[in-house]
mmCIF file of C-alpha atoms and ligand atoms in Angstrom:
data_model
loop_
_atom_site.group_PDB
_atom_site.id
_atom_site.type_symbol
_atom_site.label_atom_id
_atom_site.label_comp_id
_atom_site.label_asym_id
_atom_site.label_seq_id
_atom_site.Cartn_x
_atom_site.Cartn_y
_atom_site.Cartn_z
ATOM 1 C CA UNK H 1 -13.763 7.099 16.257
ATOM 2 C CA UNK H 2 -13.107 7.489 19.873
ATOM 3 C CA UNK H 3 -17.005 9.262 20.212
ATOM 4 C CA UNK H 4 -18.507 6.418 18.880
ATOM 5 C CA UNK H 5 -16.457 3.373 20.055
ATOM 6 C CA UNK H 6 -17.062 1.625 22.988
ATOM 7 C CA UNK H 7 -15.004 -1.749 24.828
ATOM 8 C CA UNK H 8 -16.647 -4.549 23.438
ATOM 9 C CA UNK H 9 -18.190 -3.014 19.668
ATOM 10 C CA UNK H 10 -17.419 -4.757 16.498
ATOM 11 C CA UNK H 11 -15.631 -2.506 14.041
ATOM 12 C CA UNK H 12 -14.135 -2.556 10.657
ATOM 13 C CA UNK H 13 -10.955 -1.123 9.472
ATOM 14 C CA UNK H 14 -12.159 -1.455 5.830
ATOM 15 C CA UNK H 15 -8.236 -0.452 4.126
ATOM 16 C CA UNK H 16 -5.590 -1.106 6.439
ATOM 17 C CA UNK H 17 -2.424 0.003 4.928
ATOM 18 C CA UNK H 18 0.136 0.487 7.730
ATOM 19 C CA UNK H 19 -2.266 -0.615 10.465
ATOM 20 C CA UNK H 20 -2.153 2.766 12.563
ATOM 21 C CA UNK H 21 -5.955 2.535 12.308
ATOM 22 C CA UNK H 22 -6.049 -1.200 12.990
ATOM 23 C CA UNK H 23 -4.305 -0.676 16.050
ATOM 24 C CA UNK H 24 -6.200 2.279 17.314
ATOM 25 C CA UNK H 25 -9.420 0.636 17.008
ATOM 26 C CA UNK H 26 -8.112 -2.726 18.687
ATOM 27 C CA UNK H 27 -7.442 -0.339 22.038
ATOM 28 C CA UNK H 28 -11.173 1.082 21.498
ATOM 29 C CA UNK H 29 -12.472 -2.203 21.864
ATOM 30 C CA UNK H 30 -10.631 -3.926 23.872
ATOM 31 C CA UNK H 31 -10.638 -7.508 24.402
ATOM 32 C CA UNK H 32 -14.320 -8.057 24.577
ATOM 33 C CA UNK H 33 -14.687 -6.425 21.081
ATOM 34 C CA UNK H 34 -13.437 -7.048 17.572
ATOM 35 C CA UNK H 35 -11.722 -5.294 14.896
ATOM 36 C CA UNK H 36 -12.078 -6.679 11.211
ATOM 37 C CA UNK H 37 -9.204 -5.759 8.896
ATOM 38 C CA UNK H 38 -9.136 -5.532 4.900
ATOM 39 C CA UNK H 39 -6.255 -4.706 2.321
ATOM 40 C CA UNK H 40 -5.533 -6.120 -0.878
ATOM 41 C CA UNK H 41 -1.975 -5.795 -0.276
ATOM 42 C CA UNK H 42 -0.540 -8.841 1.208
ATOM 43 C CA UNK H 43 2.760 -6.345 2.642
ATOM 44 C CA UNK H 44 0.234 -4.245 4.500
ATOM 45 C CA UNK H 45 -1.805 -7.273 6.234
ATOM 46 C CA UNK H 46 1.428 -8.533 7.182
ATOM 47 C CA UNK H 47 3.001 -5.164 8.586
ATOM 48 C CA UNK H 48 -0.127 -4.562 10.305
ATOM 49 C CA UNK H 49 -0.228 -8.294 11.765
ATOM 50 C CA UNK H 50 3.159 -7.673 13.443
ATOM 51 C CA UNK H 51 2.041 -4.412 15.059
ATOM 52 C CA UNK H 52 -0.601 -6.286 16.472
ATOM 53 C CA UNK H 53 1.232 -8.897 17.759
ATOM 54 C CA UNK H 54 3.824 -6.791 19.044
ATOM 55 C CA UNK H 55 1.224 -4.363 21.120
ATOM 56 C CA UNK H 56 -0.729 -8.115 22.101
ATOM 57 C CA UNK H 57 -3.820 -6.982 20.083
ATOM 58 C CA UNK H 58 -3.884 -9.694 17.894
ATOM 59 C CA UNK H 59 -6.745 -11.689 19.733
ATOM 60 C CA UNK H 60 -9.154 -8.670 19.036
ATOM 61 C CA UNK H 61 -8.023 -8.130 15.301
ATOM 62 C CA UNK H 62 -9.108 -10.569 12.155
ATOM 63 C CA UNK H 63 -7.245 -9.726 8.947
ATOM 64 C CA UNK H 64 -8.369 -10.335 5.571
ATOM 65 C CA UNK H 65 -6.124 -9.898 2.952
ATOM 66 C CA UNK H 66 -8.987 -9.594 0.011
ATOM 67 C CA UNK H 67 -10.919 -6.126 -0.914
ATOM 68 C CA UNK H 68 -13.020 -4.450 1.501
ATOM 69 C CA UNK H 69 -16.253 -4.913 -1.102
ATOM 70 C CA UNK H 70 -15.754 -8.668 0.253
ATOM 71 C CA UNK H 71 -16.980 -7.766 3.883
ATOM 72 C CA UNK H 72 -20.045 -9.298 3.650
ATOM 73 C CA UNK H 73 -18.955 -12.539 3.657
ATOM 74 C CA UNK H 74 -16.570 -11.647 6.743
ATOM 75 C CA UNK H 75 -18.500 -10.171 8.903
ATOM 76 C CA UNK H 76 -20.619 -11.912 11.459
ATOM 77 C CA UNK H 77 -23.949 -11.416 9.774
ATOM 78 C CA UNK H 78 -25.485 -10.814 13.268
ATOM 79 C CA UNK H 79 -23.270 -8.261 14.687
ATOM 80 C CA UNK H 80 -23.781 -4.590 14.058
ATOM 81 C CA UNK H 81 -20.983 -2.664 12.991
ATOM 82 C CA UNK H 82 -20.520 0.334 15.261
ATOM 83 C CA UNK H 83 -17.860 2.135 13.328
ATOM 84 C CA UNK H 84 -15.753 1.538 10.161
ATOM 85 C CA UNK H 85 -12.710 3.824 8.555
ATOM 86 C CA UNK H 86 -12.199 4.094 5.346
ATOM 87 C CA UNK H 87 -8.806 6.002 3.701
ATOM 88 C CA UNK H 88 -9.174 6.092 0.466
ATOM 89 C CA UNK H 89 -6.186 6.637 -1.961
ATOM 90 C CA UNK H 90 -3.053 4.639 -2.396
ATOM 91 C CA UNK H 91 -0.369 3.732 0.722
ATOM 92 C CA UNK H 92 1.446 6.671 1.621
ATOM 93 C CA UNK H 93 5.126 5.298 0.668
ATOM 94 C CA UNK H 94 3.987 2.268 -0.913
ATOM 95 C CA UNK H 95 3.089 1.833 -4.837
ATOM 96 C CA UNK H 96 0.484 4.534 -5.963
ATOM 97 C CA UNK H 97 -0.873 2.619 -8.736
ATOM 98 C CA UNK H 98 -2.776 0.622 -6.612
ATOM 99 C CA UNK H 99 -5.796 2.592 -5.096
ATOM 100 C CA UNK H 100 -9.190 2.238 -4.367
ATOM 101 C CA UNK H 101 -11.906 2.635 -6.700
ATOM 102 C CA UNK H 102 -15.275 4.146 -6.750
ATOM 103 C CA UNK H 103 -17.218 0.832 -7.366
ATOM 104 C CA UNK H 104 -15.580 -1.134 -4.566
ATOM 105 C CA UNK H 105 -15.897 1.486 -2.551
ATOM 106 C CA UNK H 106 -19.479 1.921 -2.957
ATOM 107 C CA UNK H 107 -20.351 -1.712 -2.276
ATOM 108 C CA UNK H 108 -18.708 -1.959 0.787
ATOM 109 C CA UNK H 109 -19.742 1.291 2.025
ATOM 110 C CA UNK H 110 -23.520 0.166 1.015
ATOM 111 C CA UNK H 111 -22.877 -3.189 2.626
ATOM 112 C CA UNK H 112 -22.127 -0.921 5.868
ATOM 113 C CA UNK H 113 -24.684 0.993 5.927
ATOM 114 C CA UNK H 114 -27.479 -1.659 6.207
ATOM 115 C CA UNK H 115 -25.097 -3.136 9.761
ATOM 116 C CA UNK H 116 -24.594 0.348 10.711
ATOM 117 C CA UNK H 117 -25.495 0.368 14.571
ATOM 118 C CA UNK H 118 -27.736 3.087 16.003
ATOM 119 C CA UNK H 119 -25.100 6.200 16.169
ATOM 120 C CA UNK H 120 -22.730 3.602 14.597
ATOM 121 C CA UNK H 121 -20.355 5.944 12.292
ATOM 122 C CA UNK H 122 -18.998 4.895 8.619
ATOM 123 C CA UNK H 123 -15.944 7.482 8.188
ATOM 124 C CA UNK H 124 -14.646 8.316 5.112
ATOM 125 C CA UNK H 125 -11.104 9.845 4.144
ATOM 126 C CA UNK H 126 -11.457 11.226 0.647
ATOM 127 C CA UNK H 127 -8.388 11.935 -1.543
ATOM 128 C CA UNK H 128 -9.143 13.876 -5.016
ATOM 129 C CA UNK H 129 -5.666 14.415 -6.061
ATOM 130 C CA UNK H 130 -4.115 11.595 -7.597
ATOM 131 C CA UNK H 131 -5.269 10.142 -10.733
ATOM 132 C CA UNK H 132 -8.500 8.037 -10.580
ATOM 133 C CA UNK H 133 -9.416 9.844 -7.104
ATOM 134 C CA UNK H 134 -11.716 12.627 -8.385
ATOM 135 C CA UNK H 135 -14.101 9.820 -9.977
ATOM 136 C CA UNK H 136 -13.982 8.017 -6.913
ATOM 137 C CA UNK H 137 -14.730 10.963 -5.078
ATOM 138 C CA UNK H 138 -17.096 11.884 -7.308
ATOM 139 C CA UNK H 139 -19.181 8.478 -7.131
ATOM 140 C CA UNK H 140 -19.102 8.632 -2.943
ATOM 141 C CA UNK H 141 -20.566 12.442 -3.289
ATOM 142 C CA UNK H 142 -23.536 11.444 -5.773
ATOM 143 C CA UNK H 143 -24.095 8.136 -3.118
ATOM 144 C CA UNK H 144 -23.829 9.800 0.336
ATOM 145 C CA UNK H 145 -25.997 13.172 -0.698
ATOM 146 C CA UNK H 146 -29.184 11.273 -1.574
ATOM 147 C CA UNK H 147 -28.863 8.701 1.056
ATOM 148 C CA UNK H 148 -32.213 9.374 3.343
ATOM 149 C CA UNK H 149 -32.145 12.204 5.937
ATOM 150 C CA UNK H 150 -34.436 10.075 8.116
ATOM 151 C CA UNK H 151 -31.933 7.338 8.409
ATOM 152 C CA UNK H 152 -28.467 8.499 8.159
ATOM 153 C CA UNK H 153 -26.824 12.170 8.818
ATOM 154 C CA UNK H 154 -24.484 12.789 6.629
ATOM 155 C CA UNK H 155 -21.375 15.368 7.352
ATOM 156 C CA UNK H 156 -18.476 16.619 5.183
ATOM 157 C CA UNK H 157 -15.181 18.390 6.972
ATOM 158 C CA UNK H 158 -12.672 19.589 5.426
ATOM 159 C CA UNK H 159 -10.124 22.278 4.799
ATOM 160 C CA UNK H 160 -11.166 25.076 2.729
ATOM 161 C CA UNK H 161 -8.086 27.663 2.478
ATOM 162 C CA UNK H 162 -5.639 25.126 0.890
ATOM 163 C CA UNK H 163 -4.169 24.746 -2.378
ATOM 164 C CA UNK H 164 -4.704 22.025 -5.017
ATOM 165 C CA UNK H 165 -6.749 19.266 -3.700
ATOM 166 C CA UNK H 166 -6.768 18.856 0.370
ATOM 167 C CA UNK H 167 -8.383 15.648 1.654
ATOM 168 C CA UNK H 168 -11.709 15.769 3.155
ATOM 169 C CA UNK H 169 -13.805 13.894 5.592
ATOM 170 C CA UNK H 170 -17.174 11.923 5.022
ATOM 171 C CA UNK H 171 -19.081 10.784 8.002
ATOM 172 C CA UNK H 172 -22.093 8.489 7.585
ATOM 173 C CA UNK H 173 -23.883 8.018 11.041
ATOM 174 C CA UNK H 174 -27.003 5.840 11.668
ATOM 175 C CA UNK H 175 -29.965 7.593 13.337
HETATM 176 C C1 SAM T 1 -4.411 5.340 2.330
HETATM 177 S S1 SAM T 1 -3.968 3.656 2.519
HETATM 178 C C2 SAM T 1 -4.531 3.236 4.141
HETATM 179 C C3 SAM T 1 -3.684 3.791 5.253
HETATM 180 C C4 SAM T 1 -3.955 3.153 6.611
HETATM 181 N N1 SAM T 1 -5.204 3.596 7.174
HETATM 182 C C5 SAM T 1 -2.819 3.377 7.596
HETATM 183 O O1 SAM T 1 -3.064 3.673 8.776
HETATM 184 O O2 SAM T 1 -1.658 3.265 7.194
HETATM 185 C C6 SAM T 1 -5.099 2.814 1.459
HETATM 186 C C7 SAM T 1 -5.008 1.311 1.504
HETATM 187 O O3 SAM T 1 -6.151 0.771 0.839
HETATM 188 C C8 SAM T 1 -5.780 -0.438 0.262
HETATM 189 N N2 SAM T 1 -6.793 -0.851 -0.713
HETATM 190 C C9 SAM T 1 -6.939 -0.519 -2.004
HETATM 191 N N3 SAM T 1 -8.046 -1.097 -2.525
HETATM 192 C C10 SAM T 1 -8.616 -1.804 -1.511
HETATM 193 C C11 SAM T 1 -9.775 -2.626 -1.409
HETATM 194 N N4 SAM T 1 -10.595 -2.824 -2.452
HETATM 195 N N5 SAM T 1 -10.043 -3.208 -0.222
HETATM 196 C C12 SAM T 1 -9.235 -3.012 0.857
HETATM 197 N N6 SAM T 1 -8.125 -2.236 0.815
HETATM 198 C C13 SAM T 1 -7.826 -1.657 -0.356
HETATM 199 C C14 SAM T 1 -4.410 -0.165 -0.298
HETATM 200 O O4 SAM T 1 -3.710 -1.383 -0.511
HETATM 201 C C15 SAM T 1 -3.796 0.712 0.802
HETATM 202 O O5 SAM T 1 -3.043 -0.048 1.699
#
């Protein structure tokens, strides 16, 4: 995120959870910029609003508590997005019944792409293990591999020398 983000970009934290993300990306872009926050959990968006406030980020940071695949009708329609963050899964210590799914995913990582800025970067933390993450997983692979060469570069990291099911990275960046 730090390659990409400059003071003053718009950028969207699209599953906050604890708000370590939130945070970072309020420093990135300072007070001229703006951070826009999703989770559907109304404990993270309030955990995460008191991190803010505690580190005097607030004023940079808007936080939604509804599903990212709402972003459309958050976002400032004329702003492009320069970066967004995605970690997929369920809440490390919180309930792991409630994850994200393949078909909200997919609309608001579609609704990204067309804001994308030039070099703007739509990053992706995929997790395969628990239940419901391999179709998830699944549906993001089949989306990001035929998305146009032209347009987007599309790059997958990841470890390759662990057991059972390591997460990976997916990074979506705008020509
Ligand atoms: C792996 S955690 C995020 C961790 C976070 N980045 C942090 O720093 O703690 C995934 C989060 O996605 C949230 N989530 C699940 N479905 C969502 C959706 N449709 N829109 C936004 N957030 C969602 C969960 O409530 C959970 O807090």
């Amino acid at each position: 995120m730090n390659q990409v983000v400059d003071p003053g970009d718009v950028v969207v934290d699209a599953t906050v959870g604890n708000g370590h993300d939130t945070v970072y990306l309020a420093k990135l872009v300072g007070p001229q910029g703006h951070v826009y926050g999703f989770d559907i959990q109304k404990a993270a968006i309030d955990h995460t609003a008191a991190a803010l406030e505690n580190a005097h980020l607030q004023p940079s940071v808007t936080l939604t508590h509804a599903g990212h695949e709402n972003l459309a009708t958050v976002l400032p329609a004329d702003q492009p997005i320069k970066c967004a963050i995605f970690n997929l899964g369920y809440l490390p210590g919180g309930d792991k019944t409630i994850i994200t799914h393949a078909a909200t995913t997919l609309t608001a990582v579609t609704a990204l792409e067309s804001r994308l800025a030039t070099n703007g970067l739509i990053i992706l933390m995929v997790y395969a293990g628990h239940p419901g993450g391999q179709a998830e997983a699944q549906a993001l692979h089949d989306h990001v591999t035929q998305l146009d060469q032209q347009t987007f570069q599309v790059l997958q990291y990841g470890f390759i020398n662990q057991i059972h099911q390591p997460p990976y990275l997916i990074a979506i960046q705008k020509r």
